[in-house]
Amino acid sequence: MKILVTNDDGINSEGLRLLALELEKYYEVYVVAPDSEKSATSHAVTLRSHLEIKKVKLEGLKNPSYSVSGTPADCVRIGLALLHEDVDLIFSGINRGYNAGGDIKYSGTVAACAEANLHNLPGVAVSAEFKDGSSDFKTAASFVPGIFQKYQDLVLAGPIVLNINVPKLPEEEIKGIKVCELGDLVHDRFRQEIISEEISHVFLKDRKMIDLKDGADQKLLSQGYITLTPIKYIYKDQALMDEFLQVK
């Protein structure tokens, strides 16, 4: 099996390298990732400037890797169109910080997998909790092959995104793995600084988690579980289309 690995934290992220190393124990792995951090770029692509591709060497990996001066979605597009047309699926991560609940809408990590879906390929997004100034990428990476192999037939059956989040805990303290729904959007709070009558600057002050929904990813992560959420990006709702067609 041939896997393309990307992320939104950039080509030099330790999470990316450790994920690729773990997958390389079982599969043929190629890395195409942004040349710098592109967090929260969602599904943006580059249209008005050229993209620079560089061949780079990541420590421990057998195959050449490539950096791209663009977004995670750019990396998937370039990786599939120019470098590795015959890949079987995309892995994205390991992200520094959860991609849970409504936050997936802004995530470059998850959007890279959504881009894979547009090319009729499945994607697996992997994120690790950021806590006390760091993420435990090594522990998170160690779980990924086993999770994928358990659900491989379902993942490969069609263009879906499997969204995986791993809490920052010693391996023996992780309570298990739960398949679950997405939680809610985290509420961002802002601070406004008045510059003049016409201009003000707005800064992200903090993020406040609302009450956690029982059985959803955010709640289960807080309880020490790894969470798996299968996601389908459906761009055509035939029933809704039929309703519109019936309007005279």
Short mmCIF file of C-alpha atoms in Angstrom, two decimals:
data_model
loop_
_atom_site.label_atom_id
_atom_site.label_comp_id
_atom_site.label_asym_id
_atom_site.label_seq_id
_atom_site.Cartn_x
_atom_site.Cartn_y
_atom_site.Cartn_z
CA MET A 1 0.00 0.00 0.00
CA LYS A 2 1.28 3.46 -0.93
CA ILE A 3 0.58 6.32 1.46
CA LEU A 4 1.03 10.07 1.06
CA VAL A 5 1.65 11.85 4.38
CA THR A 6 1.10 15.56 4.88
CA ASN A 7 0.22 17.97 7.71
CA ASP A 8 -0.42 21.62 8.52
CA ASP A 9 2.38 22.16 11.06
CA GLY A 10 5.04 22.07 8.36
CA ILE A 11 7.67 19.75 6.93
CA ASN A 12 9.91 20.05 10.01
CA SER A 13 7.24 18.98 12.49
CA GLU A 14 8.25 16.08 14.70
CA GLY A 15 4.65 14.84 14.58
CA LEU A 16 4.86 14.47 10.81
CA ARG A 17 8.18 12.61 10.93
CA LEU A 18 7.12 10.21 13.69
CA LEU A 19 3.84 9.41 11.94
CA ALA A 20 5.66 8.70 8.67
CA LEU A 21 8.24 6.54 10.46
CA GLU A 22 5.55 4.48 12.16
CA LEU A 23 3.60 3.97 8.93
CA GLU A 24 6.78 3.10 7.05
CA LYS A 25 7.11 -0.05 9.15
CA TYR A 26 4.14 -1.45 7.22
CA TYR A 27 3.65 0.59 4.03
CA GLU A 28 5.39 2.55 1.29
CA VAL A 29 5.37 6.14 2.52
CA TYR A 30 5.99 9.49 0.82
CA VAL A 31 5.85 12.89 2.49
CA VAL A 32 4.61 16.09 0.83
CA ALA A 33 4.07 18.84 3.40
CA PRO A 34 4.01 22.65 3.70
CA ASP A 35 7.38 24.36 4.00
CA SER A 36 6.13 26.26 7.07
CA GLU A 37 3.25 26.12 9.52
CA LYS A 38 -0.16 26.46 7.89
CA SER A 39 -2.46 25.82 10.85
CA ALA A 40 -6.12 26.86 10.58
CA THR A 41 -5.91 27.39 6.82
CA SER A 42 -8.81 24.98 6.34
CA HIS A 43 -9.26 24.02 2.65
CA ALA A 44 -7.50 27.03 1.14
CA VAL A 45 -5.47 26.57 -2.05
CA THR A 46 -2.92 28.79 -3.79
CA LEU A 47 -4.12 30.39 -7.04
CA ARG A 48 -2.30 33.69 -7.55
CA SER A 49 1.34 32.74 -7.10
CA HIS A 50 3.61 29.86 -8.03
CA LEU A 51 4.32 26.98 -5.67
CA GLU A 52 7.91 26.03 -4.93
CA ILE A 53 8.63 22.34 -4.40
CA LYS A 54 11.85 21.22 -2.72
CA LYS A 55 13.17 17.72 -2.20
CA VAL A 56 14.21 17.33 1.44
CA LYS A 57 15.57 14.55 3.61
CA LEU A 58 13.71 13.69 6.81
CA GLU A 59 15.75 11.71 9.32
CA GLY A 60 15.02 7.99 9.26
CA LEU A 61 12.68 7.92 6.25
CA LYS A 62 13.58 5.75 3.27
CA ASN A 63 11.90 7.70 0.50
CA PRO A 64 12.47 11.33 -0.48
CA SER A 65 10.19 13.95 1.01
CA TYR A 66 9.03 17.22 -0.51
CA SER A 67 8.17 20.61 0.92
CA VAL A 68 5.64 22.83 -0.84
CA SER A 69 5.27 26.59 -0.37
CA GLY A 70 1.53 26.25 0.03
CA THR A 71 -1.31 24.91 2.14
CA PRO A 72 -2.07 21.31 3.18
CA ALA A 73 -4.65 21.08 0.38
CA ASP A 74 -1.99 22.32 -2.06
CA CYS A 75 0.31 19.56 -0.85
CA VAL A 76 -2.26 16.87 -1.58
CA ARG A 77 -3.02 18.34 -5.01
CA ILE A 78 0.66 18.59 -5.92
CA GLY A 79 1.51 15.24 -4.38
CA LEU A 80 -1.16 13.44 -6.39
CA ALA A 81 -0.81 15.35 -9.66
CA LEU A 82 2.96 15.57 -10.00
CA LEU A 83 4.69 13.22 -7.61
CA HIS A 84 2.70 10.17 -6.52
CA GLU A 85 -0.35 9.60 -8.69
CA ASP A 86 -0.87 6.01 -7.57
CA VAL A 87 -1.23 6.46 -3.79
CA ASP A 88 -3.96 4.53 -2.00
CA LEU A 89 -4.79 7.04 0.73
CA ILE A 90 -3.65 10.14 2.59
CA PHE A 91 -2.56 10.47 6.20
CA SER A 92 -2.41 13.96 7.70
CA GLY A 93 -0.70 14.86 10.98
CA ILE A 94 0.23 14.34 13.64
CA ASN A 95 -1.22 17.74 14.48
CA ARG A 96 -0.02 19.68 17.51
CA GLY A 97 -3.33 20.01 19.34
CA TYR A 98 -6.72 18.36 19.01
CA ASN A 99 -8.89 18.63 15.94
CA ALA A 100 -12.15 17.83 17.67
CA GLY A 101 -15.70 19.11 17.56
CA GLY A 102 -16.44 22.09 15.34
CA ASP A 103 -12.74 22.96 15.12
CA ILE A 104 -12.37 20.53 12.23
CA LYS A 105 -13.99 23.16 9.99
CA TYR A 106 -10.88 25.35 10.31
CA SER A 107 -8.29 22.59 10.40
CA GLY A 108 -5.69 22.32 7.66
CA THR A 109 -4.96 18.81 8.92
CA VAL A 110 -8.51 17.61 8.31
CA ALA A 111 -8.88 19.66 5.11
CA ALA A 112 -5.93 17.79 3.56
CA CYS A 113 -8.00 14.61 3.95
CA ALA A 114 -11.07 16.34 2.55
CA GLU A 115 -8.98 17.26 -0.49
CA ALA A 116 -8.06 13.58 -0.83
CA ASN A 117 -11.79 12.79 -0.84
CA LEU A 118 -12.26 15.11 -3.83
CA HIS A 119 -9.79 12.85 -5.65
CA ASN A 120 -11.83 9.81 -4.58
CA LEU A 121 -9.27 8.78 -1.97
CA PRO A 122 -9.81 8.25 1.76
CA GLY A 123 -7.91 10.24 4.35
CA VAL A 124 -6.88 9.70 7.96
CA ALA A 125 -6.31 12.79 10.12
CA VAL A 126 -4.33 12.33 13.33
CA SER A 127 -4.06 14.91 16.12
CA ALA A 128 -2.45 14.85 19.56
CA GLU A 129 -3.45 16.90 22.59
CA PHE A 130 -1.31 19.99 23.25
CA LYS A 131 -0.88 20.33 26.98
CA ASP A 132 1.71 21.95 29.24
CA GLY A 133 3.57 23.30 26.24
CA SER A 134 3.95 20.11 24.20
CA SER A 135 2.32 17.11 22.51
CA ASP A 136 3.30 13.45 22.90
CA PHE A 137 3.70 12.58 19.22
CA LYS A 138 5.52 9.32 19.91
CA THR A 139 2.66 7.79 21.89
CA ALA A 140 0.08 9.07 19.42
CA ALA A 141 2.03 7.62 16.47
CA SER A 142 2.31 4.23 18.13
CA PHE A 143 -1.48 3.79 18.09
CA VAL A 144 -2.04 4.78 14.46
CA PRO A 145 -1.14 1.59 12.52
CA GLY A 146 -3.23 -0.63 14.80
CA ILE A 147 -6.24 1.66 14.55
CA PHE A 148 -5.96 1.87 10.79
CA GLN A 149 -5.52 -1.86 10.35
CA LYS A 150 -8.59 -2.57 12.49
CA TYR A 151 -10.81 -0.29 10.38
CA GLN A 152 -8.90 -0.59 7.10
CA ASP A 153 -11.69 -2.16 5.06
CA LEU A 154 -14.13 0.58 6.06
CA VAL A 155 -11.63 3.37 5.45
CA LEU A 156 -10.65 2.07 2.01
CA ALA A 157 -14.23 1.37 0.93
CA GLY A 158 -14.88 4.96 -0.12
CA PRO A 159 -13.76 8.58 0.15
CA ILE A 160 -14.17 9.27 3.87
CA VAL A 161 -12.10 11.04 6.51
CA LEU A 162 -11.27 9.14 9.68
CA ASN A 163 -10.54 11.76 12.32
CA ILE A 164 -8.34 10.47 15.18
CA ASN A 165 -7.49 12.37 18.37
CA VAL A 166 -5.11 11.11 21.05
CA PRO A 167 -4.95 12.53 24.61
CA LYS A 168 -1.59 13.36 26.16
CA LEU A 169 -1.31 10.49 28.63
CA PRO A 170 1.14 7.65 29.22
CA GLU A 171 0.13 4.73 27.02
CA GLU A 172 -0.93 2.63 30.00
CA GLU A 173 -3.28 5.39 31.22
CA ILE A 174 -5.24 5.69 27.98
CA LYS A 175 -8.60 4.11 28.74
CA GLY A 176 -9.32 2.80 25.26
CA ILE A 177 -10.56 3.79 21.83
CA LYS A 178 -14.06 5.14 21.18
CA VAL A 179 -15.88 5.65 17.91
CA CYS A 180 -17.96 8.77 18.45
CA GLU A 181 -19.62 11.84 16.97
CA LEU A 182 -18.10 15.30 16.77
CA GLY A 183 -18.65 17.67 19.65
CA ASP A 184 -19.51 21.36 19.51
CA LEU A 185 -17.69 24.46 18.41
CA VAL A 186 -15.34 25.99 20.96
CA HIS A 187 -16.25 29.60 21.73
CA ASP A 188 -13.48 32.08 20.96
CA ARG A 189 -13.32 35.26 23.03
CA PHE A 190 -11.73 38.39 21.62
CA ARG A 191 -10.12 41.54 22.96
CA GLN A 192 -10.59 44.79 21.05
CA GLU A 193 -8.02 47.59 21.09
CA ILE A 194 -9.27 50.96 19.84
CA ILE A 195 -6.67 52.68 17.64
CA SER A 196 -8.78 55.55 16.35
CA GLU A 197 -12.36 56.39 15.50
CA GLU A 198 -12.03 54.41 12.27
CA ILE A 199 -9.68 51.60 13.26
CA SER A 200 -9.53 48.98 15.97
CA HIS A 201 -7.39 45.86 16.42
CA VAL A 202 -8.97 42.59 17.52
CA PHE A 203 -6.95 39.86 19.26
CA LEU A 204 -7.91 36.33 20.20
CA LYS A 205 -8.07 36.46 23.99
CA ASP A 206 -8.83 32.84 24.87
CA ARG A 207 -10.98 29.87 23.99
CA LYS A 208 -13.78 28.70 26.24
CA MET A 209 -15.16 25.17 26.01
CA ILE A 210 -18.90 25.05 26.44
CA ASP A 211 -20.54 22.17 28.30
CA LEU A 212 -19.16 18.97 26.81
CA LYS A 213 -21.70 16.77 25.08
CA ASP A 214 -21.89 13.24 26.48
CA GLY A 215 -20.64 10.67 24.02
CA ALA A 216 -18.95 13.20 21.71
CA ASP A 217 -15.25 13.42 21.01
CA GLN A 218 -14.41 16.35 23.28
CA LYS A 219 -16.04 14.69 26.32
CA LEU A 220 -14.38 11.32 25.68
CA LEU A 221 -10.98 12.92 25.17
CA SER A 222 -11.34 14.67 28.53
CA GLN A 223 -12.00 11.24 30.06
CA GLY A 224 -8.81 9.75 28.63
CA TYR A 225 -10.05 7.95 25.51
CA ILE A 226 -8.67 8.04 21.99
CA THR A 227 -11.50 9.13 19.70
CA LEU A 228 -12.33 8.08 16.14
CA THR A 229 -14.91 9.94 14.08
CA PRO A 230 -15.67 8.84 10.50
CA ILE A 231 -16.70 11.85 8.40
CA LYS A 232 -18.27 12.04 4.96
CA TYR A 233 -18.07 15.24 2.97
CA ILE A 234 -21.30 15.05 0.96
CA TYR A 235 -21.60 17.79 -1.64
CA LYS A 236 -24.86 16.60 -3.17
CA ASP A 237 -28.06 16.03 -1.21
CA GLN A 238 -30.47 14.49 -3.71
CA ALA A 239 -33.48 14.74 -1.40
CA LEU A 240 -32.87 18.45 -0.89
CA MET A 241 -32.31 18.88 -4.64
CA ASP A 242 -35.65 17.22 -5.33
CA GLU A 243 -37.40 19.60 -2.90
CA PHE A 244 -36.00 22.61 -4.74
CA LEU A 245 -36.99 21.13 -8.10
CA GLN A 246 -40.57 20.78 -6.90
CA VAL A 247 -40.91 24.50 -6.22
CA LYS A 248 -42.97 26.12 -8.99
#
